[in-house]
Short mmCIF file of C-alpha atoms in Angstrom, two decimals:
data_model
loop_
_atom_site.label_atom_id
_atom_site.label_comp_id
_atom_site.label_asym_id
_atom_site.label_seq_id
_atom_site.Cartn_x
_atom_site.Cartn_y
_atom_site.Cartn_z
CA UNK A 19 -3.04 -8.37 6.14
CA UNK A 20 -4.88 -10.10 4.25
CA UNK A 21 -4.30 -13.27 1.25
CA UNK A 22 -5.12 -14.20 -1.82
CA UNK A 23 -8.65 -16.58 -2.66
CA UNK A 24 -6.94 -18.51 -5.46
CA UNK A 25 -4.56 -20.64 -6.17
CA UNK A 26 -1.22 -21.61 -4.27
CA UNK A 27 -0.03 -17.69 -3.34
CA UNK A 28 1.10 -17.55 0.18
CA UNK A 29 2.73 -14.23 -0.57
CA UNK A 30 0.75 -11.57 1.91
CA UNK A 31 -0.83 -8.50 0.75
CA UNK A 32 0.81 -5.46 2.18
CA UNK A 33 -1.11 -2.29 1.91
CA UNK A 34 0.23 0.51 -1.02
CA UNK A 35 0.04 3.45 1.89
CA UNK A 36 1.26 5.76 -0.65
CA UNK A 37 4.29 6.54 -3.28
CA UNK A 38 6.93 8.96 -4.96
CA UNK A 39 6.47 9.36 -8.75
CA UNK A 40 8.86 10.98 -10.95
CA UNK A 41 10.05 11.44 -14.00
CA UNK A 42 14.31 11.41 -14.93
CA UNK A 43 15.97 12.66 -18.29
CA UNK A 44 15.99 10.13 -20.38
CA UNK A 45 16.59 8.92 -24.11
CA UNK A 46 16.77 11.17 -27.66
CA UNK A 47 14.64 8.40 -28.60
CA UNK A 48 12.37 5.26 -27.16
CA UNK A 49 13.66 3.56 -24.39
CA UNK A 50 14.25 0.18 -25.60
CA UNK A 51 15.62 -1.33 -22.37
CA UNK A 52 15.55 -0.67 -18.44
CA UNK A 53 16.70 -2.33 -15.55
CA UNK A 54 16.95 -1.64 -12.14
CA UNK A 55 19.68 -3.09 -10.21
CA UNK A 56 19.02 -5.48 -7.09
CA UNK A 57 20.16 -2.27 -3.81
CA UNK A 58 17.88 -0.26 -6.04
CA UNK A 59 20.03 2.28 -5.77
CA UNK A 60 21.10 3.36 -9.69
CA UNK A 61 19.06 1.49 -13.16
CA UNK A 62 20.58 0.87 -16.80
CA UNK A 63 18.81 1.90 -19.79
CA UNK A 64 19.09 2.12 -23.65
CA UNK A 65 17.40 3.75 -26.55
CA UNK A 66 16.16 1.57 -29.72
CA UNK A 67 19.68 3.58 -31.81
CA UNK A 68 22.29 2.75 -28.35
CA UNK A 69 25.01 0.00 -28.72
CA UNK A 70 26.25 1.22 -25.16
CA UNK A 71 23.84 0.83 -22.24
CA UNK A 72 24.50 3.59 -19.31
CA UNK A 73 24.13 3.22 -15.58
CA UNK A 74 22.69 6.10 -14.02
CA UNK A 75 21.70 6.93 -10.06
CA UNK A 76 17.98 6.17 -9.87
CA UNK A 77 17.42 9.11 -7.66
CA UNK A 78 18.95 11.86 -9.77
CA UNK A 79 18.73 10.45 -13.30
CA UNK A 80 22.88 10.93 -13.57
CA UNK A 81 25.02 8.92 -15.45
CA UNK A 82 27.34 7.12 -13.33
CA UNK A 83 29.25 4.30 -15.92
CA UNK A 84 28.92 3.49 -19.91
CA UNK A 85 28.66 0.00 -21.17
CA UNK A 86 30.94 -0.19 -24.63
CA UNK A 87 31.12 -3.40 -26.47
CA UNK A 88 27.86 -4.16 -28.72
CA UNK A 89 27.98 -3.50 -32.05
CA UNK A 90 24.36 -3.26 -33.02
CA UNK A 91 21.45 -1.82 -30.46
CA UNK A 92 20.65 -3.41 -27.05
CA UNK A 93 17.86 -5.50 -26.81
CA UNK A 94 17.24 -6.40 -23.08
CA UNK A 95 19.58 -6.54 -19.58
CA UNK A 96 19.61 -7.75 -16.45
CA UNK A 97 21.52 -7.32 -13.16
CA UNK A 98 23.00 -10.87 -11.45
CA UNK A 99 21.09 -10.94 -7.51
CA UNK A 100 24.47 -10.00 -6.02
CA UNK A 101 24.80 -6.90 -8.25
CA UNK A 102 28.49 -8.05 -9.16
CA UNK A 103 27.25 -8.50 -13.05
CA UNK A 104 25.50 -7.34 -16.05
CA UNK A 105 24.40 -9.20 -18.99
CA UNK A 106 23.28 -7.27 -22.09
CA UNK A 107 21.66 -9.07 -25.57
CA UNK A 108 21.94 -7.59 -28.25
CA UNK A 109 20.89 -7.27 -32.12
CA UNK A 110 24.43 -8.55 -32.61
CA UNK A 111 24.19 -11.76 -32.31
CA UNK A 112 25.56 -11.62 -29.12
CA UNK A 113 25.34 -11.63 -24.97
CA UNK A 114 27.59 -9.80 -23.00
CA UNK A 115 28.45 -10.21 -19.73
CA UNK A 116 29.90 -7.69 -17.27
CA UNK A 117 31.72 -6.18 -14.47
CA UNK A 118 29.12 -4.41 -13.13
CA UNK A 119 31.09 -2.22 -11.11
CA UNK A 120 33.82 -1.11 -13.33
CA UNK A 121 31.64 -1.22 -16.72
CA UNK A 122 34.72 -3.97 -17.86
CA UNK A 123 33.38 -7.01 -20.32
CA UNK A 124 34.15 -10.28 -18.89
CA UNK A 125 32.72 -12.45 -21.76
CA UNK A 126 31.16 -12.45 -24.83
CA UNK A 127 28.31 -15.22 -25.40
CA UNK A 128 28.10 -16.02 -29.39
CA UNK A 129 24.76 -17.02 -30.43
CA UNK A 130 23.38 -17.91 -34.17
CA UNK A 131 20.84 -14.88 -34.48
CA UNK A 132 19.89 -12.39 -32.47
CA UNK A 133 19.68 -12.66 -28.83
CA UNK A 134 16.69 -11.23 -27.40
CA UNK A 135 16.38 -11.97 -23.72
CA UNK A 136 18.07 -12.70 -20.48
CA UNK A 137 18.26 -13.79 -16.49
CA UNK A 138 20.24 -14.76 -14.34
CA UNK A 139 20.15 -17.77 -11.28
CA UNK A 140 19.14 -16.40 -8.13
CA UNK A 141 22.68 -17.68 -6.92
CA UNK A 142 24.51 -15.50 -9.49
CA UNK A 143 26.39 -18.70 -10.98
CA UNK A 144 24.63 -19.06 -14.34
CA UNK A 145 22.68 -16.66 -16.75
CA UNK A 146 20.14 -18.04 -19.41
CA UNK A 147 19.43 -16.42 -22.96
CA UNK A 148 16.49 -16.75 -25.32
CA UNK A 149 17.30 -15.77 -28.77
CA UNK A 150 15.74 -15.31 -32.17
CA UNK A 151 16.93 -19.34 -33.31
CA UNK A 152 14.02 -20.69 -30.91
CA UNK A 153 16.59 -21.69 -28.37
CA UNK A 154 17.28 -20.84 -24.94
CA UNK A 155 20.70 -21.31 -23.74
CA UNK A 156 21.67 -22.01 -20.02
CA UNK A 157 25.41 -20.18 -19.48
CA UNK A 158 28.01 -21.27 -16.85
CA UNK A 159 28.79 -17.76 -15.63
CA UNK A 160 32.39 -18.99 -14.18
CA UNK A 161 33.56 -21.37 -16.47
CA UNK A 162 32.03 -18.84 -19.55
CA UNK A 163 30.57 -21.74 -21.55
CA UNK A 164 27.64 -22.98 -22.95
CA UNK A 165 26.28 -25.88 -20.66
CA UNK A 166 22.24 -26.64 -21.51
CA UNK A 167 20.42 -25.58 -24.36
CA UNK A 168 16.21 -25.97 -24.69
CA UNK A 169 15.30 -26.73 -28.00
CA UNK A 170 11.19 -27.37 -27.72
CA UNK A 171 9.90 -23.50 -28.57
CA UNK A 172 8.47 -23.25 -32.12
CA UNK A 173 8.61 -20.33 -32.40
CA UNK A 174 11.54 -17.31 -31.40
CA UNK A 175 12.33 -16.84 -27.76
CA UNK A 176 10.76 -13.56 -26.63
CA UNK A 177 11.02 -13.50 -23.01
CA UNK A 178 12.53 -15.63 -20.26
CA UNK A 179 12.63 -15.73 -16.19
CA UNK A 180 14.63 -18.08 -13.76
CA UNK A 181 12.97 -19.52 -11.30
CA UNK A 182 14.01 -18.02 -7.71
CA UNK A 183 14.61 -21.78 -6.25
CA UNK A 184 17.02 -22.26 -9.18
CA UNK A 185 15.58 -25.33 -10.55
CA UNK A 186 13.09 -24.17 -13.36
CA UNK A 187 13.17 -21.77 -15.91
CA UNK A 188 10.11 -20.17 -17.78
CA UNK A 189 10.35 -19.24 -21.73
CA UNK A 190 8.11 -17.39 -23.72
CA UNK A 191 7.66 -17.39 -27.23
CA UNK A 192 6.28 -16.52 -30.71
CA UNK A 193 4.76 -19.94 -30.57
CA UNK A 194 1.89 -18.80 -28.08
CA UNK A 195 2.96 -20.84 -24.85
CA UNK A 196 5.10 -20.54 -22.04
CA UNK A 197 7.64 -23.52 -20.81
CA UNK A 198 8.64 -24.35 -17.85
CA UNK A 199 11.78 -26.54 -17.59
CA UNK A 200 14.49 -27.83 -15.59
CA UNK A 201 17.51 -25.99 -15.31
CA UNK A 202 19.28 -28.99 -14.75
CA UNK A 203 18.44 -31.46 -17.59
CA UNK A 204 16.51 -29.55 -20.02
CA UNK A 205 13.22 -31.50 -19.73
CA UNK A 206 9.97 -29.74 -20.04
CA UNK A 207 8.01 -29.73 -16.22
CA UNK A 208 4.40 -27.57 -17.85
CA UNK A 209 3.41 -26.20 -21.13
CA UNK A 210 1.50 -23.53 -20.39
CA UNK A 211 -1.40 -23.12 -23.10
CA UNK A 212 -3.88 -20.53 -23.34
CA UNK A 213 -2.41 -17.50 -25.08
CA UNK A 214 -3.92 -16.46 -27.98
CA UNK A 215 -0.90 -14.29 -28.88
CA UNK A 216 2.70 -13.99 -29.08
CA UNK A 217 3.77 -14.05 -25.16
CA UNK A 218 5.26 -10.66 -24.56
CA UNK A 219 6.77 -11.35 -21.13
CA UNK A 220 7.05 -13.35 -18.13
CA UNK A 221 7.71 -12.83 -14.65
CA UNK A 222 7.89 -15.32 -11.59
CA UNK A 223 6.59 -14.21 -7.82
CA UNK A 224 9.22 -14.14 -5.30
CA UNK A 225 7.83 -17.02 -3.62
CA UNK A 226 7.99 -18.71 -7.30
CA UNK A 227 4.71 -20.30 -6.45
CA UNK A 228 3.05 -18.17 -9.58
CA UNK A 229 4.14 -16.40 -12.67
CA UNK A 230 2.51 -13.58 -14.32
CA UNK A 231 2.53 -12.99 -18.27
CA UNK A 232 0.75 -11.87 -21.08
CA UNK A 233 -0.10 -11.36 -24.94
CA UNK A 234 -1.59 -8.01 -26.26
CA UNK A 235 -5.33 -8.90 -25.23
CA UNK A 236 -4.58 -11.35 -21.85
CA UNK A 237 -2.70 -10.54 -18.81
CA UNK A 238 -2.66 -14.40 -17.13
CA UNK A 239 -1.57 -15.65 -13.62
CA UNK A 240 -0.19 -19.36 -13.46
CA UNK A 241 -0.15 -22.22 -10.94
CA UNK A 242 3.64 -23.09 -11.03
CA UNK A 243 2.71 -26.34 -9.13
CA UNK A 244 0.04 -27.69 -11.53
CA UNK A 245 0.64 -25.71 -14.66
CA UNK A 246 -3.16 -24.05 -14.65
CA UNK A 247 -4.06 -21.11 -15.27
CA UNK A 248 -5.35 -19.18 -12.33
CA UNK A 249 -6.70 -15.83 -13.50
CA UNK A 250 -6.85 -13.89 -17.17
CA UNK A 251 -7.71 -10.48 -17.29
CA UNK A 252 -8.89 -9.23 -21.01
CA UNK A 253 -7.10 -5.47 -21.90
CA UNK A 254 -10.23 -4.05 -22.54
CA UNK A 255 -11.81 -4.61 -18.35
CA UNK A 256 -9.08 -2.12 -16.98
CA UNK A 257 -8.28 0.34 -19.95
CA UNK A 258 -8.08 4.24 -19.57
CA UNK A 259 -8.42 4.54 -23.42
CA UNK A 260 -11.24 6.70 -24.51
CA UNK A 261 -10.72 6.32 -28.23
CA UNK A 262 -11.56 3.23 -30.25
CA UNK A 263 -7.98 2.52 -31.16
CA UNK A 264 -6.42 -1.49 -30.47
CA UNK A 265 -5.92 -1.95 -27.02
CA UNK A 266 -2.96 -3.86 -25.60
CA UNK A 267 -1.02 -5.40 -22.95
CA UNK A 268 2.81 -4.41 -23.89
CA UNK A 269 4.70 -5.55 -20.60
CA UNK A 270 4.18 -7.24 -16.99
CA UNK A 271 5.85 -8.38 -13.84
CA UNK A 272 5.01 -8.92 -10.68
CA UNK A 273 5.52 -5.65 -8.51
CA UNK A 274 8.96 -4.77 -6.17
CA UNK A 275 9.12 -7.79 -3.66
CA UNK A 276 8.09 -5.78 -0.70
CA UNK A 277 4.68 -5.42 -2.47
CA UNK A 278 5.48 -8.85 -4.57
CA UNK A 279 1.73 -9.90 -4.04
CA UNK A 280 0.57 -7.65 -6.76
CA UNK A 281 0.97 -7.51 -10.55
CA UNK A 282 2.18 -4.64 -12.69
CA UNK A 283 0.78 -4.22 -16.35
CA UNK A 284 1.47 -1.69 -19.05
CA UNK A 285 -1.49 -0.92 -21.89
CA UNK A 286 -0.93 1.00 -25.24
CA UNK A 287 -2.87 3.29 -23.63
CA UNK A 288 -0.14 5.48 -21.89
CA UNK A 289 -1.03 3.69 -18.60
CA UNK A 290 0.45 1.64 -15.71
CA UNK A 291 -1.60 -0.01 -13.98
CA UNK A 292 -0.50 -2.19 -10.42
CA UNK A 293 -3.06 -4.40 -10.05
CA UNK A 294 -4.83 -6.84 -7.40
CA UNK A 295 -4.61 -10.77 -8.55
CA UNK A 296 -8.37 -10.73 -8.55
CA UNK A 297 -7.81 -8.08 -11.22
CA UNK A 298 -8.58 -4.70 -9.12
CA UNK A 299 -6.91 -1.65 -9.83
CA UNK A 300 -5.37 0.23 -6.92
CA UNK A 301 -2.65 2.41 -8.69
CA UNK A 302 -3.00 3.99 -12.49
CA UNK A 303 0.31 5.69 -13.44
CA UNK A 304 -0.12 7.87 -16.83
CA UNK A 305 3.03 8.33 -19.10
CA UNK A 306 3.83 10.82 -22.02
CA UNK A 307 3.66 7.87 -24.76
CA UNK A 308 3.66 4.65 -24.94
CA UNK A 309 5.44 2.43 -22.73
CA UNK A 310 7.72 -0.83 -24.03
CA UNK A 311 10.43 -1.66 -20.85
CA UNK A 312 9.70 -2.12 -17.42
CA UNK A 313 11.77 -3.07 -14.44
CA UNK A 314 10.96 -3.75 -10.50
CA UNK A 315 13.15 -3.66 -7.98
CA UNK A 316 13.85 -6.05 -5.34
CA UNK A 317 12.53 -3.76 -2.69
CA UNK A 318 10.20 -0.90 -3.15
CA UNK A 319 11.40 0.62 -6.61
CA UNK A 320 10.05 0.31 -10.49
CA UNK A 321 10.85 2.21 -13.55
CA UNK A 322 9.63 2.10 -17.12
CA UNK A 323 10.76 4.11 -20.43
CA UNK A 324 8.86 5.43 -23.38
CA UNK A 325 8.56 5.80 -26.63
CA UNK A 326 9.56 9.41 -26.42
CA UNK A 327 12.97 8.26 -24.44
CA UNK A 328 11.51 9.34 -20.86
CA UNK A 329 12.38 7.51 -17.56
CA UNK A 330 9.85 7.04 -14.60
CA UNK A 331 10.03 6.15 -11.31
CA UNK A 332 7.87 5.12 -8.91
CA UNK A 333 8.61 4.23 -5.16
CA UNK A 334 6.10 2.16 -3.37
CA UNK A 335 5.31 3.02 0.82
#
């Protein structure tokens, strides 16, 4: 095993021996949401026209429980680390948090416009929310209140990621830069400039020594220690595309956290690509249309929908 030349990333490469890829029925329309629960062993998705999200068996594709309770479509969810909750944004105005195992609401988080993203602590006791007002709000999962809100985003709140040490959170925004801050007080640790775009998403490593994001031309790697940027990689070095349409990055994360030492990236161009951090391509994954949710799993597991409302899977070895 081998480790990475740059920057602080410990994490150790483990070798992609080979994989299971399939594909599970999906949506009647684009899959607008996906996530894949922490045992890896069923996934929640939604269509762009769902105000219910549905759990389904991520082996079979079959639905297992219905999520009732939004009243406009589903924006983004998440699954709490000890796979007792759910929390859903929505179009509504609203986060909803829930019973995971009995599909039962437990609360209803009001927010002033729509709420667009979501994560929870790695100990399961709070969940934060970025939302259309340029706010992220820090929620006390037991006590169901409000307890921290980060005002210093100019621009709407598009994605956001806890920190797995609990102590930082990373936004990403409309305004072009990621923010790290403390999950405690609110203050800003690292702005992190150098997008030239609206930040799509954001993911931390396990070892939370890095996170991963991009815009639609830069897929970027970041320093969580010194705010710097450690590697970009422009959309147009790794694309399949043949045609002279606009490339783009849509989504990334960093891959499931037995093979956490490598990045996944989706392209416009019907592609998945898990990646090297020096940028290599080891795995290309093609998809019937365009791809706009992802999810990995905490062990060997991702999934992403697309446009056309299909599901895929793909299990790591």
């Amino acid at each position: 095993s081998t480790q990475s030349t740059w920057g602080n990333y410990p994490l150790s490469e483990r070798f992609v021996h080979s994989y299971d890829y399939y594909t599970l029925i999906g949506h009647s329309a684009r899959v607008k949401c996906l996530c894949i629960a922490p045992n890896e062993r069923y996934y929640v998705s939604s269509s762009t026209e769902d105000t219910t999200i549905v759990m389904h068996d991520l082996s079979t594709g079959k639905a297992i429980l219905s999520f009732l309770g939004h009243e406009d479509p589903i924006l983004s969810a998440c699954f709490s680390f000890d796979s007792k909750y759910l929390a859903t944004t929505s179009r509504d105005n609203t986060m909803i948090l829930w019973d995971a195992v009995i599909g039962q609401q437990i609360s209803v988080f009001g927010h002033d416009r729509v709420v667009i993203c979501c994560s929870f602590s790695r100990d399961s006791k709070y969940v934060v929310s970025g939302c259309q007002d340029k706010i992220c709000r820090k929620w006390d999962i037991r006590r169901r209140k409000e307890v921290l809100a980060y005002c210093e985003h100019e621009g709407i709140i598009v994605t956001i990621a806890y920190a797995p040490d609990g102590e930082h959170v990373c936004s990403g925004s409309a305004d072009k830069t990621l923010r790290i801050w403390n999950a405690s007080t609110g203050t800003t640790k690292f702005t992190l400039l150098g997008h030239k775009g609206i930040v799509l998403s954001c993911c931390y490593a396990q070892d939370g020594l890095s996170i991963v994001s991009n815009d639609e031309r830069a897929l970027m790697i970041w320093d969580t220690q010194s705010g710097q940027c450690r590697a970009t990689l422009d959309v147009t070095r790794i694309s399949q595309q043949k045609t002279p349409r606009m490339l783009a990055w849509t989504l990334c994360s960093y891959a499931p956290a037995q093979f956490g030492y490598y990045v996944v990236a989706v392209c416009n161009d019907r592609h998945l690509y898990i990646l090297h951090p020096d940028g290599r391509e080891l795995l290309t994954f093609y998809s019937k249309a365009p791809v706009y949710c992802l999810s990995c799993g905490l062990g060997r597991h991702l999934a992403f929908g697309d446009s056309n409302g299909n599901v895929y899977v793909v299990a790591l070895v």
